Amino acid sequence: MKISELSRRSGVSIPTIKYYLRDGLLPPGRATAANQADYGEEHLRRLRLIRTLVGVRRLPVGAVKEILGAVMEQDGDLHQIFGIVTDARPVTQQQKQTREQERQEAGEETGGVTDARELVAAMGWEVHSGTAAIRSLGEVLDALSDMDSGIDWRSLLPYARLADRVSELDVQQMEGVSGVLELAERAVLVSVLLEPALLAMRRLAQEDKSARLFRTGPDEDEGEGE
């Protein structure tokens, strides 16, 4: 396909595609003339992946370039690809050093991080020691403790069990997929695009349960259109 069709099918403007080509984020097409080239489905898939990482996940172009480079080195290792795309572990040696330095500067782990590790152990989850989600969970647990909420890591175990079931559904979405870029694209779909849908459905369910348990007056929607 020509660059105009690549732009139309991917939803990425031609100037942006040319920028990605110059920056090496997108590999060059097959030259057909001095200033013309043909592009294939792999370009389209890679471009859609870039668009999601940059536009939805809000990653800088440099970070996306590193992620794609790390993904292409995995030679179809689905677990590694999934981990890289979901930021479950550092993708470069520099990032490893940066995160290690951050841990050293932070000193000892907070109580929340320690409790997060307790939750992980209680669930029997096999996760990388540098997984960013542990520290994110730790920050939440620290905040809950500061608020004297009475909610600790044990209180979160029922939520963890629900998350465990959701993760099984997530991983099932990866089955039957082949090709490095296709694997990365599906990992992005599961980890980036479905998360807002899960949050929206949780909000809808919360509103329903609140209405059933706590509402005392008439439904706000009643009478509309009369």
PDB file of C-alpha atoms in Angstrom:
ATOM      1  CA  MET A   1       0.000   0.000   0.000  1.00  0.00           C
ATOM      2  CA  LYS A   2       1.047   3.621  -0.541  1.00  0.00           C
ATOM      3  CA  ILE A   3       1.649   5.933   2.390  1.00  0.00           C
ATOM      4  CA  SER A   4      -1.728   7.575   1.798  1.00  0.00           C
ATOM      5  CA  GLU A   5      -3.527   4.248   2.284  1.00  0.00           C
ATOM      6  CA  LEU A   6      -1.335   3.435   5.273  1.00  0.00           C
ATOM      7  CA  SER A   7      -2.409   6.746   6.789  1.00  0.00           C
ATOM      8  CA  ARG A   8      -6.079   6.121   6.050  1.00  0.00           C
ATOM      9  CA  ARG A   9      -6.107   2.595   7.470  1.00  0.00           C
ATOM     10  CA  SER A  10      -4.050   3.420  10.556  1.00  0.00           C
ATOM     11  CA  GLY A  11      -5.632   6.773  11.395  1.00  0.00           C
ATOM     12  CA  VAL A  12      -2.152   8.346  11.624  1.00  0.00           C
ATOM     13  CA  SER A  13      -1.440  11.444   9.560  1.00  0.00           C
ATOM     14  CA  ILE A  14       1.111  11.305   6.739  1.00  0.00           C
ATOM     15  CA  PRO A  15       3.428  13.899   8.396  1.00  0.00           C
ATOM     16  CA  THR A  16       3.428  11.809  11.591  1.00  0.00           C
ATOM     17  CA  ILE A  17       4.178   8.632   9.651  1.00  0.00           C
ATOM     18  CA  LYS A  18       7.102  10.383   7.960  1.00  0.00           C
ATOM     19  CA  TYR A  19       8.350  11.515  11.366  1.00  0.00           C
ATOM     20  CA  TYR A  20       8.210   7.927  12.661  1.00  0.00           C
ATOM     21  CA  LEU A  21      10.096   6.769   9.564  1.00  0.00           C
ATOM     22  CA  ARG A  22      12.833   9.387  10.046  1.00  0.00           C
ATOM     23  CA  ASP A  23      13.139   8.538  13.750  1.00  0.00           C
ATOM     24  CA  GLY A  24      13.425   4.814  13.053  1.00  0.00           C
ATOM     25  CA  LEU A  25      10.269   4.022  14.973  1.00  0.00           C
ATOM     26  CA  LEU A  26       8.743   2.678  11.761  1.00  0.00           C
ATOM     27  CA  PRO A  27      10.929   0.664   9.353  1.00  0.00           C
ATOM     28  CA  PRO A  28      11.227   1.968   5.775  1.00  0.00           C
ATOM     29  CA  GLY A  29       8.954   0.616   3.095  1.00  0.00           C
ATOM     30  CA  ARG A  30      10.005  -1.073  -0.127  1.00  0.00           C
ATOM     31  CA  ALA A  31      11.282   1.648  -2.427  1.00  0.00           C
ATOM     32  CA  THR A  32       9.440   1.838  -5.759  1.00  0.00           C
ATOM     33  CA  ALA A  33      10.772   5.216  -6.956  1.00  0.00           C
ATOM     34  CA  ALA A  34      13.003   8.042  -5.781  1.00  0.00           C
ATOM     35  CA  ASN A  35      10.407   9.413  -3.375  1.00  0.00           C
ATOM     36  CA  GLN A  36       7.910   6.559  -3.197  1.00  0.00           C
ATOM     37  CA  ALA A  37       7.630   3.310  -1.278  1.00  0.00           C
ATOM     38  CA  ASP A  38       5.196   0.484  -0.648  1.00  0.00           C
ATOM     39  CA  TYR A  39       4.158  -0.550   2.853  1.00  0.00           C
ATOM     40  CA  GLY A  40       2.749  -3.838   4.100  1.00  0.00           C
ATOM     41  CA  GLU A  41       0.527  -5.199   6.821  1.00  0.00           C
ATOM     42  CA  GLU A  42       3.475  -5.312   9.240  1.00  0.00           C
ATOM     43  CA  HIS A  43       3.833  -1.539   8.876  1.00  0.00           C
ATOM     44  CA  LEU A  44       0.140  -1.127   9.546  1.00  0.00           C
ATOM     45  CA  ARG A  45       0.244  -3.344  12.630  1.00  0.00           C
ATOM     46  CA  ARG A  46       3.335  -1.602  13.996  1.00  0.00           C
ATOM     47  CA  LEU A  47       1.803   1.807  13.333  1.00  0.00           C
ATOM     48  CA  ARG A  48      -1.394   0.899  15.171  1.00  0.00           C
ATOM     49  CA  LEU A  49       0.714  -0.318  18.077  1.00  0.00           C
ATOM     50  CA  ILE A  50       2.691   2.937  18.124  1.00  0.00           C
ATOM     51  CA  ARG A  51      -0.513   4.951  17.960  1.00  0.00           C
ATOM     52  CA  THR A  52      -1.921   3.154  20.998  1.00  0.00           C
ATOM     53  CA  LEU A  53       1.241   3.450  23.076  1.00  0.00           C
ATOM     54  CA  VAL A  54       1.689   7.135  22.237  1.00  0.00           C
ATOM     55  CA  GLY A  55      -1.929   8.258  22.045  1.00  0.00           C
ATOM     56  CA  VAL A  56      -3.647   6.106  24.676  1.00  0.00           C
ATOM     57  CA  ARG A  57      -0.900   5.177  27.085  1.00  0.00           C
ATOM     58  CA  ARG A  58       0.744   8.606  26.665  1.00  0.00           C
ATOM     59  CA  LEU A  59       4.272   7.255  26.363  1.00  0.00           C
ATOM     60  CA  PRO A  60       6.964   9.457  24.800  1.00  0.00           C
ATOM     61  CA  VAL A  61       8.195   8.413  21.379  1.00  0.00           C
ATOM     62  CA  GLY A  62      11.612   7.499  22.780  1.00  0.00           C
ATOM     63  CA  ALA A  63      10.067   5.095  25.286  1.00  0.00           C
ATOM     64  CA  VAL A  64       7.903   3.503  22.584  1.00  0.00           C
ATOM     65  CA  LYS A  65      10.991   3.007  20.439  1.00  0.00           C
ATOM     66  CA  GLU A  66      12.731   1.206  23.308  1.00  0.00           C
ATOM     67  CA  ILE A  67       9.679  -0.940  24.015  1.00  0.00           C
ATOM     68  CA  LEU A  68       9.326  -1.999  20.385  1.00  0.00           C
ATOM     69  CA  GLY A  69      13.041  -2.734  20.184  1.00  0.00           C
ATOM     70  CA  ALA A  70      12.843  -4.892  23.309  1.00  0.00           C
ATOM     71  CA  VAL A  71       9.728  -6.664  21.999  1.00  0.00           C
ATOM     72  CA  MET A  72      11.411  -7.531  18.704  1.00  0.00           C
ATOM     73  CA  GLU A  73      14.329  -9.110  20.600  1.00  0.00           C
ATOM     74  CA  GLN A  74      12.073 -11.598  22.410  1.00  0.00           C
ATOM     75  CA  ASP A  75      11.624 -13.901  19.419  1.00  0.00           C
ATOM     76  CA  GLY A  76       8.017 -14.747  20.232  1.00  0.00           C
ATOM     77  CA  ASP A  77       8.418 -15.205  24.024  1.00  0.00           C
ATOM     78  CA  LEU A  78       4.852 -14.307  24.946  1.00  0.00           C
ATOM     79  CA  HIS A  79       5.510 -13.937  28.674  1.00  0.00           C
ATOM     80  CA  GLN A  80       8.366 -11.501  28.086  1.00  0.00           C
ATOM     81  CA  ILE A  81       6.415  -9.559  25.464  1.00  0.00           C
ATOM     82  CA  PHE A  82       3.426  -9.251  27.769  1.00  0.00           C
ATOM     83  CA  GLY A  83       5.683  -8.099  30.600  1.00  0.00           C
ATOM     84  CA  ILE A  84       7.432  -5.493  28.470  1.00  0.00           C
ATOM     85  CA  VAL A  85       4.243  -4.029  27.039  1.00  0.00           C
ATOM     86  CA  THR A  86       2.473  -3.874  30.404  1.00  0.00           C
ATOM     87  CA  ASP A  87       5.598  -2.383  32.040  1.00  0.00           C
ATOM     88  CA  ALA A  88       5.829  -5.336  34.385  1.00  0.00           C
ATOM     89  CA  ARG A  89       9.617  -5.137  34.286  1.00  0.00           C
ATOM     90  CA  PRO A  90      12.348  -2.833  32.959  1.00  0.00           C
ATOM     91  CA  VAL A  91      12.960  -3.185  29.236  1.00  0.00           C
ATOM     92  CA  THR A  92      16.489  -1.800  29.082  1.00  0.00           C
ATOM     93  CA  GLN A  93      19.605  -1.975  31.202  1.00  0.00           C
ATOM     94  CA  GLN A  94      19.419   1.787  31.679  1.00  0.00           C
ATOM     95  CA  GLN A  95      15.889   1.517  33.046  1.00  0.00           C
ATOM     96  CA  LYS A  96      17.009  -1.267  35.379  1.00  0.00           C
ATOM     97  CA  GLN A  97      19.764   0.961  36.722  1.00  0.00           C
ATOM     98  CA  THR A  98      17.387   3.908  37.052  1.00  0.00           C
ATOM     99  CA  ARG A  99      14.847   1.907  39.027  1.00  0.00           C
ATOM    100  CA  GLU A 100      17.536   0.423  41.228  1.00  0.00           C
ATOM    101  CA  GLN A 101      18.819   3.922  41.941  1.00  0.00           C
ATOM    102  CA  GLU A 102      15.293   5.064  42.780  1.00  0.00           C
ATOM    103  CA  ARG A 103      14.932   2.176  45.223  1.00  0.00           C
ATOM    104  CA  GLN A 104      18.238   3.056  46.874  1.00  0.00           C
ATOM    105  CA  GLU A 105      17.319   6.730  47.147  1.00  0.00           C
ATOM    106  CA  ALA A 106      13.978   5.813  48.666  1.00  0.00           C
ATOM    107  CA  GLY A 107      15.733   3.750  51.338  1.00  0.00           C
ATOM    108  CA  GLU A 108      13.831   0.978  53.077  1.00  0.00           C
ATOM    109  CA  GLU A 109      10.520  -0.152  51.620  1.00  0.00           C
ATOM    110  CA  THR A 110       7.439   1.489  53.059  1.00  0.00           C
ATOM    111  CA  GLY A 111       5.013  -0.530  55.108  1.00  0.00           C
ATOM    112  CA  GLY A 112       2.611  -0.430  52.202  1.00  0.00           C
ATOM    113  CA  VAL A 113       5.086  -2.073  49.835  1.00  0.00           C
ATOM    114  CA  THR A 114       5.864  -4.730  52.438  1.00  0.00           C
ATOM    115  CA  ASP A 115       2.135  -5.364  52.836  1.00  0.00           C
ATOM    116  CA  ALA A 116       1.725  -5.505  49.057  1.00  0.00           C
ATOM    117  CA  ARG A 117       4.320  -8.267  48.968  1.00  0.00           C
ATOM    118  CA  GLU A 118       2.365 -10.049  51.707  1.00  0.00           C
ATOM    119  CA  LEU A 119      -0.732  -9.937  49.523  1.00  0.00           C
ATOM    120  CA  VAL A 120       1.201 -11.275  46.535  1.00  0.00           C
ATOM    121  CA  ALA A 121       2.561 -14.116  48.662  1.00  0.00           C
ATOM    122  CA  ALA A 122      -0.898 -14.914  50.055  1.00  0.00           C
ATOM    123  CA  MET A 123      -2.271 -15.136  46.521  1.00  0.00           C
ATOM    124  CA  GLY A 124       0.629 -17.303  45.410  1.00  0.00           C
ATOM    125  CA  TRP A 125       1.318 -14.982  42.485  1.00  0.00           C
ATOM    126  CA  GLU A 126       4.587 -15.449  40.612  1.00  0.00           C
ATOM    127  CA  VAL A 127       5.700 -11.927  39.753  1.00  0.00           C
ATOM    128  CA  HIS A 128       8.977 -10.205  38.948  1.00  0.00           C
ATOM    129  CA  SER A 129      10.679  -8.596  41.945  1.00  0.00           C
ATOM    130  CA  GLY A 130      10.842  -5.260  40.123  1.00  0.00           C
ATOM    131  CA  THR A 131       7.202  -5.194  39.070  1.00  0.00           C
ATOM    132  CA  ALA A 132       6.021  -1.597  39.282  1.00  0.00           C
ATOM    133  CA  ALA A 133       2.530  -2.704  40.320  1.00  0.00           C
ATOM    134  CA  ILE A 134       3.825  -3.790  43.740  1.00  0.00           C
ATOM    135  CA  ARG A 135       4.965  -0.262  44.512  1.00  0.00           C
ATOM    136  CA  SER A 136       1.730   1.181  43.130  1.00  0.00           C
ATOM    137  CA  LEU A 137      -0.258  -1.105  45.416  1.00  0.00           C
ATOM    138  CA  GLY A 138       2.049  -0.197  48.279  1.00  0.00           C
ATOM    139  CA  GLU A 139       1.336   3.506  47.775  1.00  0.00           C
ATOM    140  CA  VAL A 140      -2.392   2.813  47.978  1.00  0.00           C
ATOM    141  CA  LEU A 141      -1.963   0.766  51.144  1.00  0.00           C
ATOM    142  CA  ASP A 142       0.133   3.539  52.697  1.00  0.00           C
ATOM    143  CA  ALA A 143      -2.605   6.075  51.871  1.00  0.00           C
ATOM    144  CA  LEU A 144      -5.285   3.816  53.354  1.00  0.00           C
ATOM    145  CA  SER A 145      -3.223   3.489  56.512  1.00  0.00           C
ATOM    146  CA  ASP A 146      -2.715   7.259  56.765  1.00  0.00           C
ATOM    147  CA  MET A 147      -6.489   7.721  56.559  1.00  0.00           C
ATOM    148  CA  ASP A 148      -7.090   5.217  59.379  1.00  0.00           C
ATOM    149  CA  SER A 149      -9.460   3.503  56.976  1.00  0.00           C
ATOM    150  CA  GLY A 150      -9.271   0.123  58.656  1.00  0.00           C
ATOM    151  CA  ILE A 151      -8.519  -1.374  55.226  1.00  0.00           C
ATOM    152  CA  ASP A 152      -5.296  -3.372  55.067  1.00  0.00           C
ATOM    153  CA  TRP A 153      -3.873  -5.889  52.618  1.00  0.00           C
ATOM    154  CA  ARG A 154      -6.032  -8.666  54.070  1.00  0.00           C
ATOM    155  CA  SER A 155      -9.119  -6.584  53.335  1.00  0.00           C
ATOM    156  CA  LEU A 156      -8.051  -6.507  49.701  1.00  0.00           C
ATOM    157  CA  LEU A 157      -7.836 -10.267  49.312  1.00  0.00           C
ATOM    158  CA  PRO A 158     -11.420 -10.607  47.985  1.00  0.00           C
ATOM    159  CA  TYR A 159     -10.555  -7.948  45.385  1.00  0.00           C
ATOM    160  CA  ALA A 160      -7.335  -9.806  44.607  1.00  0.00           C
ATOM    161  CA  ARG A 161      -9.293 -12.987  43.959  1.00  0.00           C
ATOM    162  CA  LEU A 162     -11.559 -11.113  41.545  1.00  0.00           C
ATOM    163  CA  ALA A 163      -8.499  -9.617  39.854  1.00  0.00           C
ATOM    164  CA  ASP A 164      -7.044 -13.108  39.573  1.00  0.00           C
ATOM    165  CA  ARG A 165     -10.123 -14.265  37.687  1.00  0.00           C
ATOM    166  CA  VAL A 166     -10.043 -11.206  35.422  1.00  0.00           C
ATOM    167  CA  SER A 167      -6.382 -11.905  34.664  1.00  0.00           C
ATOM    168  CA  GLU A 168      -7.325 -15.384  33.483  1.00  0.00           C
ATOM    169  CA  LEU A 169      -9.734 -13.816  31.009  1.00  0.00           C
ATOM    170  CA  ASP A 170      -6.994 -11.383  29.959  1.00  0.00           C
ATOM    171  CA  VAL A 171      -4.491 -14.125  29.241  1.00  0.00           C
ATOM    172  CA  GLN A 172      -7.099 -16.105  27.323  1.00  0.00           C
ATOM    173  CA  GLN A 173      -7.268 -13.178  24.900  1.00  0.00           C
ATOM    174  CA  MET A 174      -3.641 -13.908  24.023  1.00  0.00           C
ATOM    175  CA  GLU A 175      -4.269 -17.493  22.941  1.00  0.00           C
ATOM    176  CA  GLY A 176      -4.030 -18.356  19.276  1.00  0.00           C
ATOM    177  CA  VAL A 177      -1.995 -15.252  18.442  1.00  0.00           C
ATOM    178  CA  SER A 178       1.246 -15.566  16.489  1.00  0.00           C
ATOM    179  CA  GLY A 179       3.830 -13.121  15.238  1.00  0.00           C
ATOM    180  CA  VAL A 180       5.803 -10.755  17.449  1.00  0.00           C
ATOM    181  CA  LEU A 181       3.923  -7.591  16.490  1.00  0.00           C
ATOM    182  CA  GLU A 182       0.567  -9.314  16.707  1.00  0.00           C
ATOM    183  CA  LEU A 183       1.457 -10.583  20.175  1.00  0.00           C
ATOM    184  CA  ALA A 184       2.505  -7.085  21.245  1.00  0.00           C
ATOM    185  CA  GLU A 185      -0.668  -5.601  19.745  1.00  0.00           C
ATOM    186  CA  ARG A 186      -2.854  -8.070  21.638  1.00  0.00           C
ATOM    187  CA  ALA A 187      -0.938  -7.381  24.869  1.00  0.00           C
ATOM    188  CA  VAL A 188      -1.620  -3.667  24.415  1.00  0.00           C
ATOM    189  CA  LEU A 189      -5.282  -4.415  23.760  1.00  0.00           C
ATOM    190  CA  VAL A 190      -5.564  -6.410  26.977  1.00  0.00           C
ATOM    191  CA  SER A 191      -3.477  -4.166  29.214  1.00  0.00           C
ATOM    192  CA  VAL A 192      -4.246  -0.683  27.888  1.00  0.00           C
ATOM    193  CA  LEU A 193      -7.534  -0.641  26.016  1.00  0.00           C
ATOM    194  CA  LEU A 194      -9.589  -2.995  28.197  1.00  0.00           C
ATOM    195  CA  GLU A 195      -8.668  -1.312  31.498  1.00  0.00           C
ATOM    196  CA  PRO A 196     -10.900   1.750  30.909  1.00  0.00           C
ATOM    197  CA  ALA A 197     -13.738  -0.606  29.963  1.00  0.00           C
ATOM    198  CA  LEU A 198     -13.272  -2.567  33.199  1.00  0.00           C
ATOM    199  CA  LEU A 199     -13.278   0.655  35.231  1.00  0.00           C
ATOM    200  CA  ALA A 200     -16.395   1.906  33.428  1.00  0.00           C
ATOM    201  CA  MET A 201     -18.230  -1.366  34.081  1.00  0.00           C
ATOM    202  CA  ARG A 202     -17.232  -1.226  37.738  1.00  0.00           C
ATOM    203  CA  ARG A 203     -18.646   2.309  38.004  1.00  0.00           C
ATOM    204  CA  LEU A 204     -21.889   1.179  36.379  1.00  0.00           C
ATOM    205  CA  ALA A 205     -22.162  -1.773  38.745  1.00  0.00           C
ATOM    206  CA  GLN A 206     -21.445   0.483  41.753  1.00  0.00           C
ATOM    207  CA  GLU A 207     -24.215   2.859  40.714  1.00  0.00           C
ATOM    208  CA  ASP A 208     -26.628  -0.046  40.361  1.00  0.00           C
ATOM    209  CA  LYS A 209     -25.783  -1.474  43.794  1.00  0.00           C
ATOM    210  CA  SER A 210     -25.977   1.970  45.402  1.00  0.00           C
ATOM    211  CA  ALA A 211     -29.413   2.542  43.890  1.00  0.00           C
ATOM    212  CA  ARG A 212     -30.668  -0.836  45.080  1.00  0.00           C
ATOM    213  CA  LEU A 213     -29.279  -0.474  48.613  1.00  0.00           C
ATOM    214  CA  PHE A 214     -29.440   3.210  49.457  1.00  0.00           C
ATOM    215  CA  ARG A 215     -31.935   5.028  47.215  1.00  0.00           C
ATOM    216  CA  THR A 216     -34.995   6.299  49.053  1.00  0.00           C
ATOM    217  CA  GLY A 217     -36.531   8.681  46.499  1.00  0.00           C
ATOM    218  CA  PRO A 218     -37.795   8.124  42.941  1.00  0.00           C
ATOM    219  CA  ASP A 219     -35.410   7.330  40.146  1.00  0.00           C
ATOM    220  CA  GLU A 220     -34.030  10.532  38.594  1.00  0.00           C
ATOM    221  CA  ASP A 221     -34.807   9.174  35.126  1.00  0.00           C
ATOM    222  CA  GLU A 222     -38.484   8.594  35.925  1.00  0.00           C
ATOM    223  CA  GLY A 223     -40.811  10.925  34.141  1.00  0.00           C
ATOM    224  CA  GLU A 224     -38.356  11.951  31.435  1.00  0.00           C
ATOM    225  CA  GLY A 225     -39.972  12.291  28.050  1.00  0.00           C
ATOM    226  CA  GLU A 226     -43.513  12.631  29.436  1.00  0.00           C
TER     227      GLU A 226
END
